[in-house]
XYZ file of C-alpha atoms in Angstrom:
570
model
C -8.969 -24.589 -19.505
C -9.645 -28.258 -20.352
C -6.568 -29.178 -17.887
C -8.375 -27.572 -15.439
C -11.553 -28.993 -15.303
C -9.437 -32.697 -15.888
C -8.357 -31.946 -12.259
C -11.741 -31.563 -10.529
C -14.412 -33.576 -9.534
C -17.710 -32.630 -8.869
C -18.026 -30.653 -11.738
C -21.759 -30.557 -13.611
C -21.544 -30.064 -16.996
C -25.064 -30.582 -18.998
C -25.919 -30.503 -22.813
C -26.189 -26.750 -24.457
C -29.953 -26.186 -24.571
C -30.782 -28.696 -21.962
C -30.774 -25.957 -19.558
C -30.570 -22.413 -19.113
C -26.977 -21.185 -18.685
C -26.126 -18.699 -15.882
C -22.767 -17.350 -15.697
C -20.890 -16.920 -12.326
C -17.760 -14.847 -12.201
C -14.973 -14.373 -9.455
C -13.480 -11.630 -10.214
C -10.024 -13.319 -9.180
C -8.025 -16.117 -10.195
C -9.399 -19.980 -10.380
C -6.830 -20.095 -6.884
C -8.486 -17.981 -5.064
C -12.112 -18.119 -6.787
C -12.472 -21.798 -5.664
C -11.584 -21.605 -2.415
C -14.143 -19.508 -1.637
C -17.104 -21.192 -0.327
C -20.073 -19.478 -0.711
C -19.122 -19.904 -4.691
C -19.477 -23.759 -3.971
C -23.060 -23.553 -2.310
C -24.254 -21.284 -5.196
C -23.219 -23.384 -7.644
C -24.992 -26.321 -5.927
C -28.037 -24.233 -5.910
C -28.386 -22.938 -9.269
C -27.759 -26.031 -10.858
C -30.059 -27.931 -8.204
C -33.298 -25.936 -9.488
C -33.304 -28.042 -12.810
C -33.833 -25.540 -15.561
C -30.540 -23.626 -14.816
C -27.042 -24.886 -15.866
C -24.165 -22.863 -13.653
C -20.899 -21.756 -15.909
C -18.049 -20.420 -13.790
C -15.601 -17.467 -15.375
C -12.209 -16.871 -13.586
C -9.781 -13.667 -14.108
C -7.138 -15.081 -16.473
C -3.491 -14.937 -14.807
C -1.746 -11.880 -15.982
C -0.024 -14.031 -18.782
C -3.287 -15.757 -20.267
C -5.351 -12.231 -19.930
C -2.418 -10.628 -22.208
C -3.181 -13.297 -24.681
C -7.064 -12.731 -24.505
C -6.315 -8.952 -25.636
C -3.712 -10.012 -27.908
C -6.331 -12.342 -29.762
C -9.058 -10.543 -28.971
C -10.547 -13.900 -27.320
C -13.568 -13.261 -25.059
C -13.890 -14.808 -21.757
C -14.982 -18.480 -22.001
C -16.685 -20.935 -19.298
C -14.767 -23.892 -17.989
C -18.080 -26.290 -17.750
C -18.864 -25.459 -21.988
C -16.468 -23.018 -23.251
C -18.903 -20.540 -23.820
C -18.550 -16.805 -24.217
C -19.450 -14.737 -21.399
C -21.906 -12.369 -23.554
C -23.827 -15.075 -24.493
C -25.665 -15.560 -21.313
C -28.803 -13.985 -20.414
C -27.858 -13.373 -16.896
C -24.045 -13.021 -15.061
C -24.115 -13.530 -11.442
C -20.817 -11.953 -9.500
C -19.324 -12.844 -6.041
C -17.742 -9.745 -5.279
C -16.278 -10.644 -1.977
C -13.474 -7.511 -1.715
C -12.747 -3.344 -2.953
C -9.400 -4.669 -4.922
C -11.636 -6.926 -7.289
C -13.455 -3.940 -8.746
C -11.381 -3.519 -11.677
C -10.967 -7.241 -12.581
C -14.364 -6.927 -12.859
C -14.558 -4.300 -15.429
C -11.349 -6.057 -17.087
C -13.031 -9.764 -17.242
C -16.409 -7.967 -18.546
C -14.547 -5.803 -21.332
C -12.850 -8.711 -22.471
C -16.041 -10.772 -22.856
C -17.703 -8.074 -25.378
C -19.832 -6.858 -22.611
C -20.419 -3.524 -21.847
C -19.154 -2.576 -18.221
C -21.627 0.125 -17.932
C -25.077 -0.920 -16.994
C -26.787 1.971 -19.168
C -24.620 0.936 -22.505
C -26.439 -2.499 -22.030
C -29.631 -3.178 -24.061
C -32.548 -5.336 -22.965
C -31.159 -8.728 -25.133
C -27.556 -8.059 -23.691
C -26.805 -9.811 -20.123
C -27.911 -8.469 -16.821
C -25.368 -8.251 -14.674
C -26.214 -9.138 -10.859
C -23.748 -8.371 -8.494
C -23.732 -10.038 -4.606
C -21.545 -10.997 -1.832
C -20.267 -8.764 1.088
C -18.929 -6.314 -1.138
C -22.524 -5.504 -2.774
C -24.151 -5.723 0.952
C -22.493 -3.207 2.264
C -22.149 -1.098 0.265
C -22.986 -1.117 -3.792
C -22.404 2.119 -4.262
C -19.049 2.385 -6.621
C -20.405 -0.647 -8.765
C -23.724 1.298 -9.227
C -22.655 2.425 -12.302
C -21.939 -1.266 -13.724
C -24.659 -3.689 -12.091
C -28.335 -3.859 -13.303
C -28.937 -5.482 -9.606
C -27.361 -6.218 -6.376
C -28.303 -8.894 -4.285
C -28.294 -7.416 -0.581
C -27.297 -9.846 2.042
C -26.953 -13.924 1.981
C -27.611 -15.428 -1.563
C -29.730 -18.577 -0.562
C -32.369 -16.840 0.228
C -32.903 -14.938 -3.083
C -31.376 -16.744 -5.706
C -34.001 -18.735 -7.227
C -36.684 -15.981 -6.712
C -34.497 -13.882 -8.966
C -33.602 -16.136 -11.555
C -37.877 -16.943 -11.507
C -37.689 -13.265 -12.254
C -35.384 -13.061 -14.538
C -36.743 -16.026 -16.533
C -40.112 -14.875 -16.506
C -39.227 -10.954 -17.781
C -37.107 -12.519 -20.817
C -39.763 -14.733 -21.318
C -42.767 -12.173 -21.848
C -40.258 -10.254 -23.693
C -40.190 -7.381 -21.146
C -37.950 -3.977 -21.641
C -34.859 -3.978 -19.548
C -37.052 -0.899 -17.654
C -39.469 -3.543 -16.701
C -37.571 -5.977 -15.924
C -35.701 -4.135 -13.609
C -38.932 -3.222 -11.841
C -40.213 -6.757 -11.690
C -36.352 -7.398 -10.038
C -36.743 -4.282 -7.573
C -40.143 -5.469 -6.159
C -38.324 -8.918 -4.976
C -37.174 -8.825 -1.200
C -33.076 -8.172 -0.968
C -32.411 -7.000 -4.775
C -31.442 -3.344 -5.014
C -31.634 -2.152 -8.800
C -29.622 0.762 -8.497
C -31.594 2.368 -11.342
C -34.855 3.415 -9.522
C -32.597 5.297 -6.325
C -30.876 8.438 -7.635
C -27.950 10.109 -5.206
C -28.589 14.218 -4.248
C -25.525 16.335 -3.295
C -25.542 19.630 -1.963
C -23.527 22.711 -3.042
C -20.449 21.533 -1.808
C -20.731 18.033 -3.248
C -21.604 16.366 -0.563
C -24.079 13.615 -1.052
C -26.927 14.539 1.334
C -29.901 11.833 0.357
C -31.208 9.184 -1.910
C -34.454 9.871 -3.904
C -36.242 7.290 -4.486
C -38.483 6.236 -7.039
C -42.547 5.786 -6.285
C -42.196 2.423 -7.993
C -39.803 0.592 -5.902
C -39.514 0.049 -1.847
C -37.597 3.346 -0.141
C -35.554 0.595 1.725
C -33.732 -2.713 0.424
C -33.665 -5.100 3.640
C -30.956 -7.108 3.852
C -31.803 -11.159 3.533
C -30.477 -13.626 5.849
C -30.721 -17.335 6.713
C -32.771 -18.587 9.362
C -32.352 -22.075 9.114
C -28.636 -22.979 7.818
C -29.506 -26.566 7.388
C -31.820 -26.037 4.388
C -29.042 -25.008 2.092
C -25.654 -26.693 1.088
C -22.557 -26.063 3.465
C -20.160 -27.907 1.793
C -17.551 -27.848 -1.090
C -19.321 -28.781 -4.340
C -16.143 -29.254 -6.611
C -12.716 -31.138 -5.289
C -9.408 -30.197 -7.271
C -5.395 -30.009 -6.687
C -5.432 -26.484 -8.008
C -6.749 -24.000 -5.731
C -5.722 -22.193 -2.657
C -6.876 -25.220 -0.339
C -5.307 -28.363 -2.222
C -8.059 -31.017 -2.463
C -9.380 -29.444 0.494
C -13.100 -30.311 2.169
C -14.222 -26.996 3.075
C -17.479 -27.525 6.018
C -19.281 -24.765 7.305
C -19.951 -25.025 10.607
C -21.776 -21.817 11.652
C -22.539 -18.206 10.160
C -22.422 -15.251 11.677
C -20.500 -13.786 14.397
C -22.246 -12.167 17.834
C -19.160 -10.749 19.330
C -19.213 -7.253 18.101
C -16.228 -6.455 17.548
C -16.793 -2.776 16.714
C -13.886 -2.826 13.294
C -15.408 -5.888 11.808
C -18.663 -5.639 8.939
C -18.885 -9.500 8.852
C -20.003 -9.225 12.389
C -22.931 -6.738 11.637
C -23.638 -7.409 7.612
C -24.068 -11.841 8.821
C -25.654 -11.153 12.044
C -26.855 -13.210 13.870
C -24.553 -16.204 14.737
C -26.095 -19.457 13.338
C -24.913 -22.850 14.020
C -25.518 -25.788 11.871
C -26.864 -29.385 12.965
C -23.527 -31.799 14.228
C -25.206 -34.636 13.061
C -25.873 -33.227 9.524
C -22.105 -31.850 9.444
C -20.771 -35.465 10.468
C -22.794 -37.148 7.514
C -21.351 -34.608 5.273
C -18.015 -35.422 6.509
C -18.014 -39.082 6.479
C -19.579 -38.930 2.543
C -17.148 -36.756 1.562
C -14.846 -36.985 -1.751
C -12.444 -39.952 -1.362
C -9.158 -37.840 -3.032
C -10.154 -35.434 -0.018
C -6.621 -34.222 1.722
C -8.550 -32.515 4.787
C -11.493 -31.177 6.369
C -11.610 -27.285 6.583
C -13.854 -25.936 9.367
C -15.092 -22.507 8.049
C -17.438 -20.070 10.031
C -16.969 -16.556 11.440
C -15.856 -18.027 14.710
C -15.114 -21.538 14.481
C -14.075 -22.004 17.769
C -17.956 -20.356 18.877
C -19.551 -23.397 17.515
C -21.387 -24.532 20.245
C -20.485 -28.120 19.311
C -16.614 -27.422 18.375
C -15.151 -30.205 21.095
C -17.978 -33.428 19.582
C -16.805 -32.554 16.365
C -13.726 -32.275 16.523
C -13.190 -34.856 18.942
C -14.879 -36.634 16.678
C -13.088 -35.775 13.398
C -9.461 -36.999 16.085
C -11.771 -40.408 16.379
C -12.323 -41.304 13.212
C -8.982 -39.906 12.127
C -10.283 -37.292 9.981
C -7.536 -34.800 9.382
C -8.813 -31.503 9.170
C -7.772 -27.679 10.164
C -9.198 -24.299 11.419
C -8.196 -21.320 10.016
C -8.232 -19.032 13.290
C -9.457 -19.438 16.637
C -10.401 -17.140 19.209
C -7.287 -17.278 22.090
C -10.434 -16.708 24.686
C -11.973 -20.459 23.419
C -8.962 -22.806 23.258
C -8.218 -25.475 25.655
C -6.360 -28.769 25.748
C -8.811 -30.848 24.252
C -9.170 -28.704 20.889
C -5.529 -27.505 20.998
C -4.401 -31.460 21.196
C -7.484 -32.407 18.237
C -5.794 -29.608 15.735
C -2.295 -30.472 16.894
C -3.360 -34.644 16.183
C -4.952 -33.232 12.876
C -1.110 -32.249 11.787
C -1.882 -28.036 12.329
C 1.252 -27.150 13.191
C 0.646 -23.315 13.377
C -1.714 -21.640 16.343
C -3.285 -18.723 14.889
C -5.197 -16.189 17.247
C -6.321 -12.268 16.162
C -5.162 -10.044 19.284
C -5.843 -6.871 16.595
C -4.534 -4.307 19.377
C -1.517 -4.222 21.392
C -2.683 -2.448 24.307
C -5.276 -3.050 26.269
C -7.259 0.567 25.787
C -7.278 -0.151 21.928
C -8.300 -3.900 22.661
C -11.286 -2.285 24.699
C -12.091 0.425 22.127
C -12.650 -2.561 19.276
C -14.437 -4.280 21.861
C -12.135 -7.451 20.989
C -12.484 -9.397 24.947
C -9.237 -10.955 24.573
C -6.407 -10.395 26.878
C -2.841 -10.746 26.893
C -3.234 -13.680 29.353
C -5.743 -15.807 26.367
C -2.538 -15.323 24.314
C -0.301 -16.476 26.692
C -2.576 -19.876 27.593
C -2.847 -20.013 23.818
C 0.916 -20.053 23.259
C 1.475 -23.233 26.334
C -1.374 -24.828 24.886
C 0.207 -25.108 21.188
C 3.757 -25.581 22.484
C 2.309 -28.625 24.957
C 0.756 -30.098 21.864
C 3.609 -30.077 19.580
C 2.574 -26.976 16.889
C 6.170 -25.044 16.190
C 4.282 -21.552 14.653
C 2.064 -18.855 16.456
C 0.714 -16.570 14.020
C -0.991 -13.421 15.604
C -3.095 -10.597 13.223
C -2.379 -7.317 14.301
C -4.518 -3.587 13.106
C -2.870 -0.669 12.870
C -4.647 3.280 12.602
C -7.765 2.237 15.059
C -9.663 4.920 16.202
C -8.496 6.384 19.258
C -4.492 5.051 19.032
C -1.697 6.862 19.404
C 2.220 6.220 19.130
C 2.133 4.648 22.999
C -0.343 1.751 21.344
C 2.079 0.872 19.069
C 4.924 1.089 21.869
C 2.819 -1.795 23.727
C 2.028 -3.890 20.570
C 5.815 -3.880 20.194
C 5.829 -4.709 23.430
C 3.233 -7.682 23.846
C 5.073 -9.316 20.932
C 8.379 -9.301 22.333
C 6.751 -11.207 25.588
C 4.660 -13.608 23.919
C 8.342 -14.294 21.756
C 9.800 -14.522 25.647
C 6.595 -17.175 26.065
C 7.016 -19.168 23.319
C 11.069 -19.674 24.364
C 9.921 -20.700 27.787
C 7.697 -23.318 26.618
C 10.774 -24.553 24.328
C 8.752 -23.704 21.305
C 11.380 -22.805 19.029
C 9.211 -22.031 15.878
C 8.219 -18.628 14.169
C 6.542 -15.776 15.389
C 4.704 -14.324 12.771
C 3.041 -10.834 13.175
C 0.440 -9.928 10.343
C -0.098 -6.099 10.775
C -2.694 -4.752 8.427
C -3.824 -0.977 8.287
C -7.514 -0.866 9.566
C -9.915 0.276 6.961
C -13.068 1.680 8.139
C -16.566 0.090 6.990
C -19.927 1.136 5.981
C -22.746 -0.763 9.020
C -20.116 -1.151 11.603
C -19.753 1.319 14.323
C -16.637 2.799 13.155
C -18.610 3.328 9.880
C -17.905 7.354 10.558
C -14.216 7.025 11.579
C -11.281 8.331 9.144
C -8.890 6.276 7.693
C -5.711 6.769 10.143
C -3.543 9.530 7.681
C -0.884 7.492 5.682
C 2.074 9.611 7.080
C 0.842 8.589 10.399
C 0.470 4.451 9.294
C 3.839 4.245 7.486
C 5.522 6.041 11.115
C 3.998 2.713 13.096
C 4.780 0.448 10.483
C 8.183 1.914 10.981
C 8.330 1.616 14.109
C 7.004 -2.662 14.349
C 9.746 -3.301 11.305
C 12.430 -1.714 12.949
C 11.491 -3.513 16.777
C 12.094 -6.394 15.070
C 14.422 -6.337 12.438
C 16.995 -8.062 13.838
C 15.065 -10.472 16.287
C 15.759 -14.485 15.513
C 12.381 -16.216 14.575
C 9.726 -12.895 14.545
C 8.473 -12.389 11.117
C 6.452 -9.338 10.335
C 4.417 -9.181 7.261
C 2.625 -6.240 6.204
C 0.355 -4.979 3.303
C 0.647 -2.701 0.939
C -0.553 1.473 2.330
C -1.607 1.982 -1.291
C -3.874 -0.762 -1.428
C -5.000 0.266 2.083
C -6.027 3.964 0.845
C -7.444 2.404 -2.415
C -9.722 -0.168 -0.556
C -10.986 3.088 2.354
C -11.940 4.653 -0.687
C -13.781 2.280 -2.851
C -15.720 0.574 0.762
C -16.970 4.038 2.004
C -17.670 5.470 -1.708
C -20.925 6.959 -3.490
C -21.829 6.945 -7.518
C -19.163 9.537 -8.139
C -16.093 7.267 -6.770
C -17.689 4.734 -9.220
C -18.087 7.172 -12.284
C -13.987 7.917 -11.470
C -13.251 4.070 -11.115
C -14.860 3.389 -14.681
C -13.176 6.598 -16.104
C -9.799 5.278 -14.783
C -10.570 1.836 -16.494
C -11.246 3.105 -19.553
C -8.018 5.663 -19.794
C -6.022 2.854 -18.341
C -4.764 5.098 -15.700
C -4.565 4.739 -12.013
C -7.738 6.086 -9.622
C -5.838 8.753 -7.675
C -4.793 10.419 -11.001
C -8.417 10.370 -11.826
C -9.174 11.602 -8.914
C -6.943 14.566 -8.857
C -7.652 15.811 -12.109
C -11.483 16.215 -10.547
C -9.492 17.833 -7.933
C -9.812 15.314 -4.888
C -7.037 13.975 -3.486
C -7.441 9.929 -2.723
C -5.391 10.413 1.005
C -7.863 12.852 1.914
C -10.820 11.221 0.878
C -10.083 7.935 3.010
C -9.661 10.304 5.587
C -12.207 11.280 6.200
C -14.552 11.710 8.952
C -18.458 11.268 8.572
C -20.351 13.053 10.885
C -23.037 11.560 13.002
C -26.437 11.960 11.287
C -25.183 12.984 8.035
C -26.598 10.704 5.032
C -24.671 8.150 4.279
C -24.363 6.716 0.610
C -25.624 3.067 2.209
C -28.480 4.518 4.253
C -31.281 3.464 1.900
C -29.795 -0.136 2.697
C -30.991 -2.163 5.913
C -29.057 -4.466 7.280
C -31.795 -5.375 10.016
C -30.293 -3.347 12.695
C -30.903 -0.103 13.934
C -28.441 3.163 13.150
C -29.209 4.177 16.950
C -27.363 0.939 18.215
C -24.227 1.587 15.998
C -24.304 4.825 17.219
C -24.657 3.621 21.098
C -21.907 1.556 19.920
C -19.643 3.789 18.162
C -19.736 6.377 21.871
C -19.186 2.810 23.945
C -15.479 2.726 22.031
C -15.085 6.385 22.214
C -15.602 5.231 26.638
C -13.599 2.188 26.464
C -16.648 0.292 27.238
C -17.742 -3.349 26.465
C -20.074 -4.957 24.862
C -20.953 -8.466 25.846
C -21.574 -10.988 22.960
C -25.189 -11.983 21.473
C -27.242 -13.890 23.912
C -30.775 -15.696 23.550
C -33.866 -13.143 24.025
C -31.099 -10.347 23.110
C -32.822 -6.649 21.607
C -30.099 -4.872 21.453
C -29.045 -4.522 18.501
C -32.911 -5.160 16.466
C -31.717 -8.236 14.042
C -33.360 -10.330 16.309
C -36.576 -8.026 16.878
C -37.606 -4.811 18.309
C -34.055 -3.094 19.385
C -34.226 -2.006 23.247
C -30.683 0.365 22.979
């Protein structure tokens, strides 16, 4: 632990007792946990306010956690060393389903109860936020005392005011959790009890007089007056001595599979000027600038900057880029940068499922994007791929198999000699996104078309095709559409040490069939008492444009359709 912190710089470490200590856990690995950014600007922020000292906890890797239960060692900060359980308040960024359990894991190890109800009013609360919690809190219900709902600037200090205050006047946990569920964006999961019918299925939320019958989503209106930068620089994460910038949030291009586009609407850009002076102050051991955002390449100042950034020889690098966005000028800026690998998200092969997801790329984008990276030296086009949409069938996959074998016959025209590589991921249906009602694709079904890409391409020189785990897929449709009673399985299964299907099945439910299946329109949803600032109307307009092939153009000033940015006009 003490190596660890040796590497970084950045770091804020104060006094015990000078401050008030506030955990923060990623419920992954240090490798992944800091190279997620939002973790950096939170940890700016809390320790920013003065009275509040920020303490990050990291899942152990799978050697170091056996150790911990060997020794019976509880979880320890890196900034202090200091146990997890003896905070007053954990924060969580629970950014995806597959963290669940190192969640419960990381909390059991600390000595600290995973279930909310165990915990008395001198034990931690346990706050949980990030996408996972905005769209859908539901399965952690039973283990949070609150969720933040939406974009953590905006409620972080008013909570830990309210947290401060309650523990100050000596207030019951009941209380306190009242204060909490009066404060704009916290849903204390308490005060909101699930109803199912005869058949078990959950048919409505009732809601206590005390708190607000709807928690509205918060969001950012003016990016500039929070932190957008990496707070702590170190060799040992994901993005080696990486400086990660965000550039913009939000996405307006409504792509009809994706909940970042809905749960971060609307797109936000943040001041050039302001992300320059970042830039130039940066760390001096900095390898590289990362430009992070939703869609990068929708920044409407992506060509000053990164023109700029080629200038002032600035190395830096862009995750993905929309195919529809590139030209010469950016293409030649990453490709001076040292990116040697052009990475664009096609998602469908054909051009009916491309119009379903409402994606507005064409084969012909991927085609200029391929000459583009070949004319500026980059060797590697890496393209994501989805498969189980709604609406495909084995002919889809026939044309995906297709497409890739042409842009392959592109790449060897333009002499660019490099890999191919095809990440193919089973699409997983999501709570606030028109497809929120759509089944997960049946597994026999998904392993057939992953048959059917391996074997295309089995034997072809310079394609690789990398896929994920159907397993995980089922697992994460389950937890990301799931009510209380997923949850109540998912803490039984952590407890028994036993895997959630088997859990599952001895309640008789079968996991397969429950991320299959279908929701039907206007039947409750276990997110419904959640608002997300749009209306269910538009996702429903939306969700019967895909079912027509039908497009939806991108957000636009003085736009009402979808009601984040006023009165929706559907």
């Amino acid at each position: 632990m003490k190596e660890i912190v040796a590497r970084e710089s950045g770091v804020q470490v104060f006094a015990p007792g000078a401050r008030r200590p506030v955990a923060f856990i990623y419920p992954n690995t240090y490798h992944l946990g800091m190279s997620n950014l939002g973790l950096h600007i939170l940890y700016q922020l809390i320790n920013s306010r003065g009275d509040s000292a920020c303490e990050r906890f990291f899942l152990p890797d799978s050697k170091l956690l056996a150790e911990h239960k060997r020794t019976k060692t509880p979880l320890l900060s890196l900034e202090t060393q200091r146990p997890l359980a003896d905070f007053e308040v954990i924060c969580v960024m629970m950014s995806f389903e597959m963290d669940y359990t190192n969640l419960l894991t990381m909390l059991a190890q600390s000595n600290v109860k995973p279930e909310a109800a165990a915990r008395g009013a001198k034990e931690p609360l346990v706050i949980i936020g990030g996408p996972c919690a905005t769209f859908n809190p539901e399965p952690l219900a039973g283990v949070a005392d609150a969720f933040v709902i939406g974009e953590g600037e905006e409620t972080v200090n008013k909570l830990l005011d309210a947290v401060y205050e309650a523990r100050d006047k000596g207030l019951s946990k009941e209380d306190t959790l009242l204060e909490l569920a009066q404060l704009s964006g916290i849903y204390v999961p308490r005060f909101y009890e699930p109803q199912y019918d005869a058949g078990g299925m959950f048919c409505g939320m009732q809601v206590s007089t005390q708190v607000p019958a709807s928690v509205k989503r918060q969001w950012v209106r003016e990016l500039d007056n929070y932190p957008q930068t990496s707070a702590i620089m170190t060799d040992a994460t994901e993005f080696e001595n990486m400086y990660i910038v965000e550039v913009a949030r939000g996405c307006g291009r409504h792509c009809r599979f994706c909940m970042a586009g809905y749960c971060f609407r609307k797109p936000r850009a943040r001041d050039l000027e302001l992300l320059l002076a970042k830039i130039r102050n940066r760390p001096p051991q900095t390898k590289k600038v990362g430009l992070m955002g939703a869609a990068v390449s929708d920044y409407p100042y992506i060509k000053e900057l990164t023109q700029t950034l080629v200038d002032e020889q600035v190395p830096f690098t862009v995750a993905s880029l929309r195919a529809d966005t590139l030209d010469v000028e950016l293409t030649q800026a990453l490709a001076a940068s040292g990116q040697r690998t052009m990475t664009v998200a096609p998602e469908a092969g054909s051009v009916k499922m491309r119009n379903i997801i409402n994606k507005g790329i064409t084969e012909e984008h991927v085609f200029n994007a391929i000459e583009l990276a070949a004319a500026a030296g980059m060797k590697n086009i890496k393209l994501y791929y989805m498969l189980g949409l709604p609406g495909e069938a084995d002919s889809d996959i026939e044309e995906m198999i297709a497409m890739i074998g042409r842009v392959r016959e592109k790449m060897d025209a333009a002499l660019n000699k490099g890999d191919l590589i095809i990440s193919v991921n089973g699409f997983i249906p999501k709570p606030f996104t028109p497809f929120q009602w759509s089944p997960l694709c049946d597994v026999k079904t998904l392993k057939r078309r992953f048959k059917m890409l391996e074997t295309a391409f089995k034997k072809a020189k310079h394609i690789q095709v990398q896929t994920e785990s159907l397993k995980e897929t089922v697992l994460q449709a389950v937890l990301a559409r799931g009510d209380r009673r997923i949850g109540a399985a998912l803490l039984e299964a952590f407890r028994r040490e036993m895997p959630l299907k088997q859990v599952l099945k001895e309640q008789g439910l079968d996991i397969e069939e429950l991320a299959a299946a279908a929701y039907e329109i206007g039947r409750p949803l276990p997110w419904q008492h959640l608002d997300m600032g749009f209306t269910e109307a538009y996702l429903i307009s939306e969700w019967r444009k895909a079912q027509r092939e039908e497009f939806t153009p991108m957000c636009f000033d003085l736009c009402r359709r979808c009601g984040v940015c006023g009165e929706a006009q559907v």
